[in-house]
Amino acid sequence: MTPFLPYGRQSVTDDDVAAVVAALRSDWLTTGPEVAAFEADISAWAGGAGVATVSNGTAALHVAYAAAGVGPGDEVIVPPMTFVATASSAVALGARVVFADVEEETFTLDPAAVAAATTERTKVVAAVDYAGHPADYDALRTALDGSDALLLADAAHSIGAAYRGRPVGSLADLTTFSFFPTKNLTTAEGGAVATTDPRLLKRARRFRNIGLVREADELRWPDEGGWHQEVHEFGLNYRLPDVLCALGRSQLRRLGAFLARRAELVARYDAALAELPGVLVPGRREWAAPAWHLYPIRVLDGRRREIYERMRAAGIGVQVNYIPAHWHPAFADLGYRRGSCPVSEAFYAQQLSLPLYPGLRDADQDRVIDALAAALRGASLRPAA
């Protein structure tokens, strides 16, 4: 039977398995040497930024917002075209989320919308590198002229990408990564926070470790012995264990190859779909070297759901990424309304992600392309037996 093709899939090798087994057989399952080594490896991809690994991508956002001092009374600007965690993790700290629309073509945060939404209460502006294409960070910095707000890059899709020749991880005050299985490398579950600011890095590492303070020169009470530790500000246990860091280190050695294969597949999609009626291929800016976590096409003429269902019936695991964050009932209950971010909402009505992962063979991709063309023609599609 013809296999189902998911929109994303991890790529795990014998080397990855061996790295995990070695960690399991070591003296450290968590908070050991693999953690620091993985953080150093990520730093090399992030322009030398300091790194704090965490348990998942949502935790990375929560830790980054906490490091930035986000709390009640603060505002955090977020684009709607993102997974809901970019917004909900700020709400968890008591902030008010302000949704600002995205730009046409890249569907990343619009600097003009940021400038219009920024107030004296704005604490953080969170840009999202949608599909792996970096946001326009220089323009976002300009939009924040005169504001004390920090710029955060939600780079869950874009580790290994570059903006005007500079690596993602070095572009914003804080950067968050995700290592979920469908991402550009995986630790099964995991994430990281990167920053070039030592103060923010210290706060991030402390928050992900329950807020524990052990440094002798920072203790508030007399040191009672080698066991002494204090909590000055509450944090959470968001530590990423050595076993998963070992997997991440092994995966990271192949990140360049992963990105190159994704770029090859994107080029093949671009060539095959350029003249296909009824769809638009993803845009990009000349200054960007995307990491291509997703391949998001736009299905025209109101046919997105029809094409989604036809492709799924043919065994092609297309996906929609994402429901605009402000449409979720949790935000609707807080007073957010549809229609407030028209570019994001129009894109959502058309968006469809085609399968994209390093293990996707050319023949599998050809099957996706043929199925899409047939679906657009209205042909009946069923998986081959």
PDB file of C-alpha atoms in Angstrom, residues 23-213:
ATOM      1  CA  ALA A  23      24.202   9.277  27.513  1.00  0.00           C
ATOM      2  CA  LEU A  24      21.976   6.647  29.128  1.00  0.00           C
ATOM      3  CA  ARG A  25      25.058   4.631  30.105  1.00  0.00           C
ATOM      4  CA  SER A  26      26.857   7.674  31.526  1.00  0.00           C
ATOM      5  CA  ASP A  27      26.725   9.000  35.065  1.00  0.00           C
ATOM      6  CA  TRP A  28      24.501  11.892  33.963  1.00  0.00           C
ATOM      7  CA  LEU A  29      20.929  11.652  32.748  1.00  0.00           C
ATOM      8  CA  THR A  30      20.222  15.338  33.368  1.00  0.00           C
ATOM      9  CA  THR A  31      22.045  18.610  34.217  1.00  0.00           C
ATOM     10  CA  GLY A  32      25.333  17.084  33.112  1.00  0.00           C
ATOM     11  CA  PRO A  33      28.038  17.701  30.495  1.00  0.00           C
ATOM     12  CA  GLU A  34      25.856  17.113  27.423  1.00  0.00           C
ATOM     13  CA  VAL A  35      23.741  20.142  28.360  1.00  0.00           C
ATOM     14  CA  ALA A  36      26.643  22.584  28.325  1.00  0.00           C
ATOM     15  CA  ALA A  37      28.075  20.966  25.179  1.00  0.00           C
ATOM     16  CA  PHE A  38      24.755  21.245  23.327  1.00  0.00           C
ATOM     17  CA  GLU A  39      24.417  24.878  24.372  1.00  0.00           C
ATOM     18  CA  ALA A  40      27.893  25.567  22.997  1.00  0.00           C
ATOM     19  CA  ASP A  41      27.033  23.772  19.742  1.00  0.00           C
ATOM     20  CA  ILE A  42      23.859  25.842  19.315  1.00  0.00           C
ATOM     21  CA  SER A  43      25.806  29.010  20.068  1.00  0.00           C
ATOM     22  CA  ALA A  44      28.075  28.284  17.111  1.00  0.00           C
ATOM     23  CA  TRP A  45      24.989  28.381  14.842  1.00  0.00           C
ATOM     24  CA  ALA A  46      23.610  31.474  16.596  1.00  0.00           C
ATOM     25  CA  GLY A  47      26.461  33.869  16.031  1.00  0.00           C
ATOM     26  CA  GLY A  48      28.074  33.231  19.398  1.00  0.00           C
ATOM     27  CA  ALA A  49      25.023  34.099  21.488  1.00  0.00           C
ATOM     28  CA  GLY A  50      24.759  32.555  24.947  1.00  0.00           C
ATOM     29  CA  VAL A  51      22.262  29.683  25.082  1.00  0.00           C
ATOM     30  CA  ALA A  52      19.977  28.129  27.693  1.00  0.00           C
ATOM     31  CA  THR A  53      18.413  24.824  26.653  1.00  0.00           C
ATOM     32  CA  VAL A  54      14.881  24.119  27.854  1.00  0.00           C
ATOM     33  CA  SER A  55      12.304  21.341  27.740  1.00  0.00           C
ATOM     34  CA  ASN A  56      10.327  22.509  24.674  1.00  0.00           C
ATOM     35  CA  GLY A  57       9.642  25.464  22.399  1.00  0.00           C
ATOM     36  CA  THR A  58       6.774  26.792  24.508  1.00  0.00           C
ATOM     37  CA  ALA A  59       9.030  26.689  27.560  1.00  0.00           C
ATOM     38  CA  ALA A  60      11.611  28.670  25.557  1.00  0.00           C
ATOM     39  CA  LEU A  61       9.067  31.432  24.985  1.00  0.00           C
ATOM     40  CA  HIS A  62       7.962  31.417  28.621  1.00  0.00           C
ATOM     41  CA  VAL A  63      11.598  31.567  29.798  1.00  0.00           C
ATOM     42  CA  ALA A  64      12.461  34.364  27.346  1.00  0.00           C
ATOM     43  CA  TYR A  65       9.491  36.485  28.391  1.00  0.00           C
ATOM     44  CA  ALA A  66      10.347  35.896  32.055  1.00  0.00           C
ATOM     45  CA  ALA A  67      13.976  36.861  31.418  1.00  0.00           C
ATOM     46  CA  ALA A  68      12.715  40.071  29.804  1.00  0.00           C
ATOM     47  CA  GLY A  69      10.763  40.854  32.981  1.00  0.00           C
ATOM     48  CA  VAL A  70       7.316  40.540  31.413  1.00  0.00           C
ATOM     49  CA  GLY A  71       4.533  40.774  33.979  1.00  0.00           C
ATOM     50  CA  PRO A  72       1.124  42.248  34.772  1.00  0.00           C
ATOM     51  CA  GLY A  73       0.547  45.639  33.158  1.00  0.00           C
ATOM     52  CA  ASP A  74       2.998  44.955  30.321  1.00  0.00           C
ATOM     53  CA  GLU A  75       2.104  44.576  26.656  1.00  0.00           C
ATOM     54  CA  VAL A  76       3.672  42.082  24.260  1.00  0.00           C
ATOM     55  CA  ILE A  77       3.229  42.547  20.507  1.00  0.00           C
ATOM     56  CA  VAL A  78       2.757  39.281  18.584  1.00  0.00           C
ATOM     57  CA  PRO A  79       1.754  38.442  14.991  1.00  0.00           C
ATOM     58  CA  PRO A  80      -1.339  36.238  14.672  1.00  0.00           C
ATOM     59  CA  MET A  81       0.322  33.986  12.074  1.00  0.00           C
ATOM     60  CA  THR A  82       2.023  31.721  14.599  1.00  0.00           C
ATOM     61  CA  PHE A  83       1.382  28.805  16.889  1.00  0.00           C
ATOM     62  CA  VAL A  84      -0.662  30.055  19.824  1.00  0.00           C
ATOM     63  CA  ALA A  85       2.198  29.565  22.323  1.00  0.00           C
ATOM     64  CA  THR A  86       3.949  32.728  21.087  1.00  0.00           C
ATOM     65  CA  ALA A  87       1.036  34.641  22.593  1.00  0.00           C
ATOM     66  CA  SER A  88      -0.238  32.378  25.383  1.00  0.00           C
ATOM     67  CA  SER A  89       3.122  32.139  27.144  1.00  0.00           C
ATOM     68  CA  ALA A  90       3.107  35.942  27.557  1.00  0.00           C
ATOM     69  CA  VAL A  91      -0.444  35.813  28.925  1.00  0.00           C
ATOM     70  CA  ALA A  92       0.750  33.197  31.442  1.00  0.00           C
ATOM     71  CA  LEU A  93       3.009  35.879  32.938  1.00  0.00           C
ATOM     72  CA  GLY A  94       0.135  38.356  33.218  1.00  0.00           C
ATOM     73  CA  ALA A  95       0.849  40.435  30.112  1.00  0.00           C
ATOM     74  CA  ARG A  96      -1.650  41.786  27.635  1.00  0.00           C
ATOM     75  CA  VAL A  97      -1.022  40.560  24.094  1.00  0.00           C
ATOM     76  CA  VAL A  98      -1.364  43.072  21.259  1.00  0.00           C
ATOM     77  CA  PHE A  99      -1.725  41.436  17.863  1.00  0.00           C
ATOM     78  CA  ALA A 100      -0.013  43.246  14.984  1.00  0.00           C
ATOM     79  CA  ASP A 101      -0.516  42.150  11.383  1.00  0.00           C
ATOM     80  CA  VAL A 102       2.006  40.567   9.038  1.00  0.00           C
ATOM     81  CA  GLU A 103       3.518  41.602   5.721  1.00  0.00           C
ATOM     82  CA  GLU A 104       2.385  40.287   2.377  1.00  0.00           C
ATOM     83  CA  GLU A 105       4.778  37.827   0.721  1.00  0.00           C
ATOM     84  CA  THR A 106       6.673  36.600   3.816  1.00  0.00           C
ATOM     85  CA  PHE A 107       3.803  36.746   6.353  1.00  0.00           C
ATOM     86  CA  THR A 108       6.247  37.834   9.042  1.00  0.00           C
ATOM     87  CA  LEU A 109       5.585  40.692  11.461  1.00  0.00           C
ATOM     88  CA  ASP A 110       4.940  44.031   9.690  1.00  0.00           C
ATOM     89  CA  PRO A 111       7.242  46.767  11.079  1.00  0.00           C
ATOM     90  CA  ALA A 112       4.646  49.443  10.271  1.00  0.00           C
ATOM     91  CA  ALA A 113       2.042  47.553  12.283  1.00  0.00           C
ATOM     92  CA  VAL A 114       4.526  47.279  15.159  1.00  0.00           C
ATOM     93  CA  ALA A 115       5.192  51.021  15.110  1.00  0.00           C
ATOM     94  CA  ALA A 116       1.441  51.687  15.265  1.00  0.00           C
ATOM     95  CA  ALA A 117       0.895  49.204  18.117  1.00  0.00           C
ATOM     96  CA  THR A 118       3.823  50.203  20.345  1.00  0.00           C
ATOM     97  CA  THR A 119       2.961  52.100  23.537  1.00  0.00           C
ATOM     98  CA  GLU A 120       4.781  53.019  26.725  1.00  0.00           C
ATOM     99  CA  ARG A 121       3.591  49.683  28.125  1.00  0.00           C
ATOM    100  CA  THR A 122       5.190  47.592  25.360  1.00  0.00           C
ATOM    101  CA  LYS A 123       7.733  45.306  26.995  1.00  0.00           C
ATOM    102  CA  VAL A 124       8.537  42.867  24.183  1.00  0.00           C
ATOM    103  CA  VAL A 125       7.909  42.659  20.451  1.00  0.00           C
ATOM    104  CA  ALA A 126       7.904  39.021  19.336  1.00  0.00           C
ATOM    105  CA  ALA A 127       8.683  38.495  15.658  1.00  0.00           C
ATOM    106  CA  VAL A 128       8.057  35.034  14.184  1.00  0.00           C
ATOM    107  CA  ASP A 129      10.234  33.633  11.404  1.00  0.00           C
ATOM    108  CA  TYR A 130       7.264  32.073   9.667  1.00  0.00           C
ATOM    109  CA  ALA A 131       8.067  28.897   7.678  1.00  0.00           C
ATOM    110  CA  GLY A 132      11.772  29.537   8.297  1.00  0.00           C
ATOM    111  CA  HIS A 133      11.945  32.951   6.589  1.00  0.00           C
ATOM    112  CA  PRO A 134      13.486  35.587   8.890  1.00  0.00           C
ATOM    113  CA  ALA A 135      11.458  38.649   9.778  1.00  0.00           C
ATOM    114  CA  ASP A 136      12.845  42.060   8.764  1.00  0.00           C
ATOM    115  CA  TYR A 137      14.823  42.673  11.943  1.00  0.00           C
ATOM    116  CA  ASP A 138      16.481  45.946  10.923  1.00  0.00           C
ATOM    117  CA  ALA A 139      13.100  47.429  10.047  1.00  0.00           C
ATOM    118  CA  LEU A 140      11.650  46.145  13.323  1.00  0.00           C
ATOM    119  CA  ARG A 141      14.478  47.839  15.232  1.00  0.00           C
ATOM    120  CA  THR A 142      13.680  51.079  13.425  1.00  0.00           C
ATOM    121  CA  ALA A 143       9.997  50.679  14.296  1.00  0.00           C
ATOM    122  CA  LEU A 144      10.996  50.512  17.982  1.00  0.00           C
ATOM    123  CA  ASP A 145      13.067  53.706  17.941  1.00  0.00           C
ATOM    124  CA  GLY A 146      12.316  55.617  21.146  1.00  0.00           C
ATOM    125  CA  SER A 147      10.923  52.535  22.920  1.00  0.00           C
ATOM    126  CA  ASP A 148      12.570  50.492  25.661  1.00  0.00           C
ATOM    127  CA  ALA A 149      10.875  47.330  24.393  1.00  0.00           C
ATOM    128  CA  LEU A 150      13.017  44.276  23.767  1.00  0.00           C
ATOM    129  CA  LEU A 151      12.902  42.476  20.410  1.00  0.00           C
ATOM    130  CA  LEU A 152      12.342  38.726  20.551  1.00  0.00           C
ATOM    131  CA  ALA A 153      12.797  36.362  17.606  1.00  0.00           C
ATOM    132  CA  ASP A 154      10.525  33.317  17.728  1.00  0.00           C
ATOM    133  CA  ALA A 155      12.848  31.195  15.592  1.00  0.00           C
ATOM    134  CA  ALA A 156      11.067  27.888  16.131  1.00  0.00           C
ATOM    135  CA  HIS A 157      11.143  27.464  12.328  1.00  0.00           C
ATOM    136  CA  SER A 158      14.451  29.061  11.467  1.00  0.00           C
ATOM    137  CA  ILE A 159      17.562  27.732  13.196  1.00  0.00           C
ATOM    138  CA  GLY A 160      20.327  27.906  10.589  1.00  0.00           C
ATOM    139  CA  ALA A 161      18.668  30.718   8.617  1.00  0.00           C
ATOM    140  CA  ALA A 162      20.359  34.056   7.953  1.00  0.00           C
ATOM    141  CA  TYR A 163      19.239  37.672   7.611  1.00  0.00           C
ATOM    142  CA  ARG A 164      21.463  39.945   5.536  1.00  0.00           C
ATOM    143  CA  GLY A 165      24.306  37.507   6.121  1.00  0.00           C
ATOM    144  CA  ARG A 166      23.817  37.394   9.902  1.00  0.00           C
ATOM    145  CA  PRO A 167      22.687  34.189  11.606  1.00  0.00           C
ATOM    146  CA  VAL A 168      19.360  33.825  13.339  1.00  0.00           C
ATOM    147  CA  GLY A 169      20.106  33.882  17.049  1.00  0.00           C
ATOM    148  CA  SER A 170      22.181  37.053  16.834  1.00  0.00           C
ATOM    149  CA  LEU A 171      19.506  39.389  15.428  1.00  0.00           C
ATOM    150  CA  ALA A 172      17.202  40.068  18.384  1.00  0.00           C
ATOM    151  CA  ASP A 173      17.641  40.713  22.101  1.00  0.00           C
ATOM    152  CA  LEU A 174      16.246  37.220  22.751  1.00  0.00           C
ATOM    153  CA  THR A 175      15.748  34.289  20.370  1.00  0.00           C
ATOM    154  CA  THR A 176      13.779  31.115  20.989  1.00  0.00           C
ATOM    155  CA  PHE A 177      14.208  27.780  19.214  1.00  0.00           C
ATOM    156  CA  SER A 178      12.088  24.621  19.098  1.00  0.00           C
ATOM    157  CA  PHE A 179      13.369  21.074  18.577  1.00  0.00           C
ATOM    158  CA  PHE A 180      10.022  19.309  18.078  1.00  0.00           C
ATOM    159  CA  PRO A 181      10.253  16.279  15.714  1.00  0.00           C
ATOM    160  CA  THR A 182       8.971  18.156  12.652  1.00  0.00           C
ATOM    161  CA  LYS A 183      11.439  21.027  13.103  1.00  0.00           C
ATOM    162  CA  ASN A 184      14.816  21.399  11.371  1.00  0.00           C
ATOM    163  CA  LEU A 185      16.494  19.282  14.049  1.00  0.00           C
ATOM    164  CA  THR A 186      14.974  17.413  16.963  1.00  0.00           C
ATOM    165  CA  THR A 187      15.574  16.450  20.570  1.00  0.00           C
ATOM    166  CA  ALA A 188      12.140  14.715  20.591  1.00  0.00           C
ATOM    167  CA  GLU A 189      10.860  17.573  22.755  1.00  0.00           C
ATOM    168  CA  GLY A 190      13.097  20.520  23.490  1.00  0.00           C
ATOM    169  CA  GLY A 191      13.980  24.129  22.857  1.00  0.00           C
ATOM    170  CA  ALA A 192      16.469  26.857  23.653  1.00  0.00           C
ATOM    171  CA  VAL A 193      16.773  30.555  24.422  1.00  0.00           C
ATOM    172  CA  ALA A 194      19.669  32.518  22.917  1.00  0.00           C
ATOM    173  CA  THR A 195      20.844  36.028  23.768  1.00  0.00           C
ATOM    174  CA  THR A 196      23.962  38.160  23.505  1.00  0.00           C
ATOM    175  CA  ASP A 197      23.054  39.925  26.780  1.00  0.00           C
ATOM    176  CA  PRO A 198      24.725  38.212  29.795  1.00  0.00           C
ATOM    177  CA  ARG A 199      22.092  39.602  32.156  1.00  0.00           C
ATOM    178  CA  LEU A 200      19.229  38.127  30.130  1.00  0.00           C
ATOM    179  CA  LEU A 201      21.065  34.814  29.801  1.00  0.00           C
ATOM    180  CA  LYS A 202      21.539  34.612  33.561  1.00  0.00           C
ATOM    181  CA  ARG A 203      17.852  35.319  34.150  1.00  0.00           C
ATOM    182  CA  ALA A 204      16.846  32.718  31.551  1.00  0.00           C
ATOM    183  CA  ARG A 205      19.055  30.016  33.023  1.00  0.00           C
ATOM    184  CA  ARG A 206      17.827  30.779  36.517  1.00  0.00           C
ATOM    185  CA  PHE A 207      14.140  30.749  35.540  1.00  0.00           C
ATOM    186  CA  ARG A 208      14.472  27.380  33.745  1.00  0.00           C
ATOM    187  CA  ASN A 209      16.041  25.982  36.935  1.00  0.00           C
ATOM    188  CA  ILE A 210      13.218  26.856  39.377  1.00  0.00           C
ATOM    189  CA  GLY A 211      14.844  30.191  40.208  1.00  0.00           C
ATOM    190  CA  LEU A 212      17.569  28.573  42.296  1.00  0.00           C
ATOM    191  CA  VAL A 213      20.478  30.789  43.377  1.00  0.00           C
TER     192      VAL A 213
END
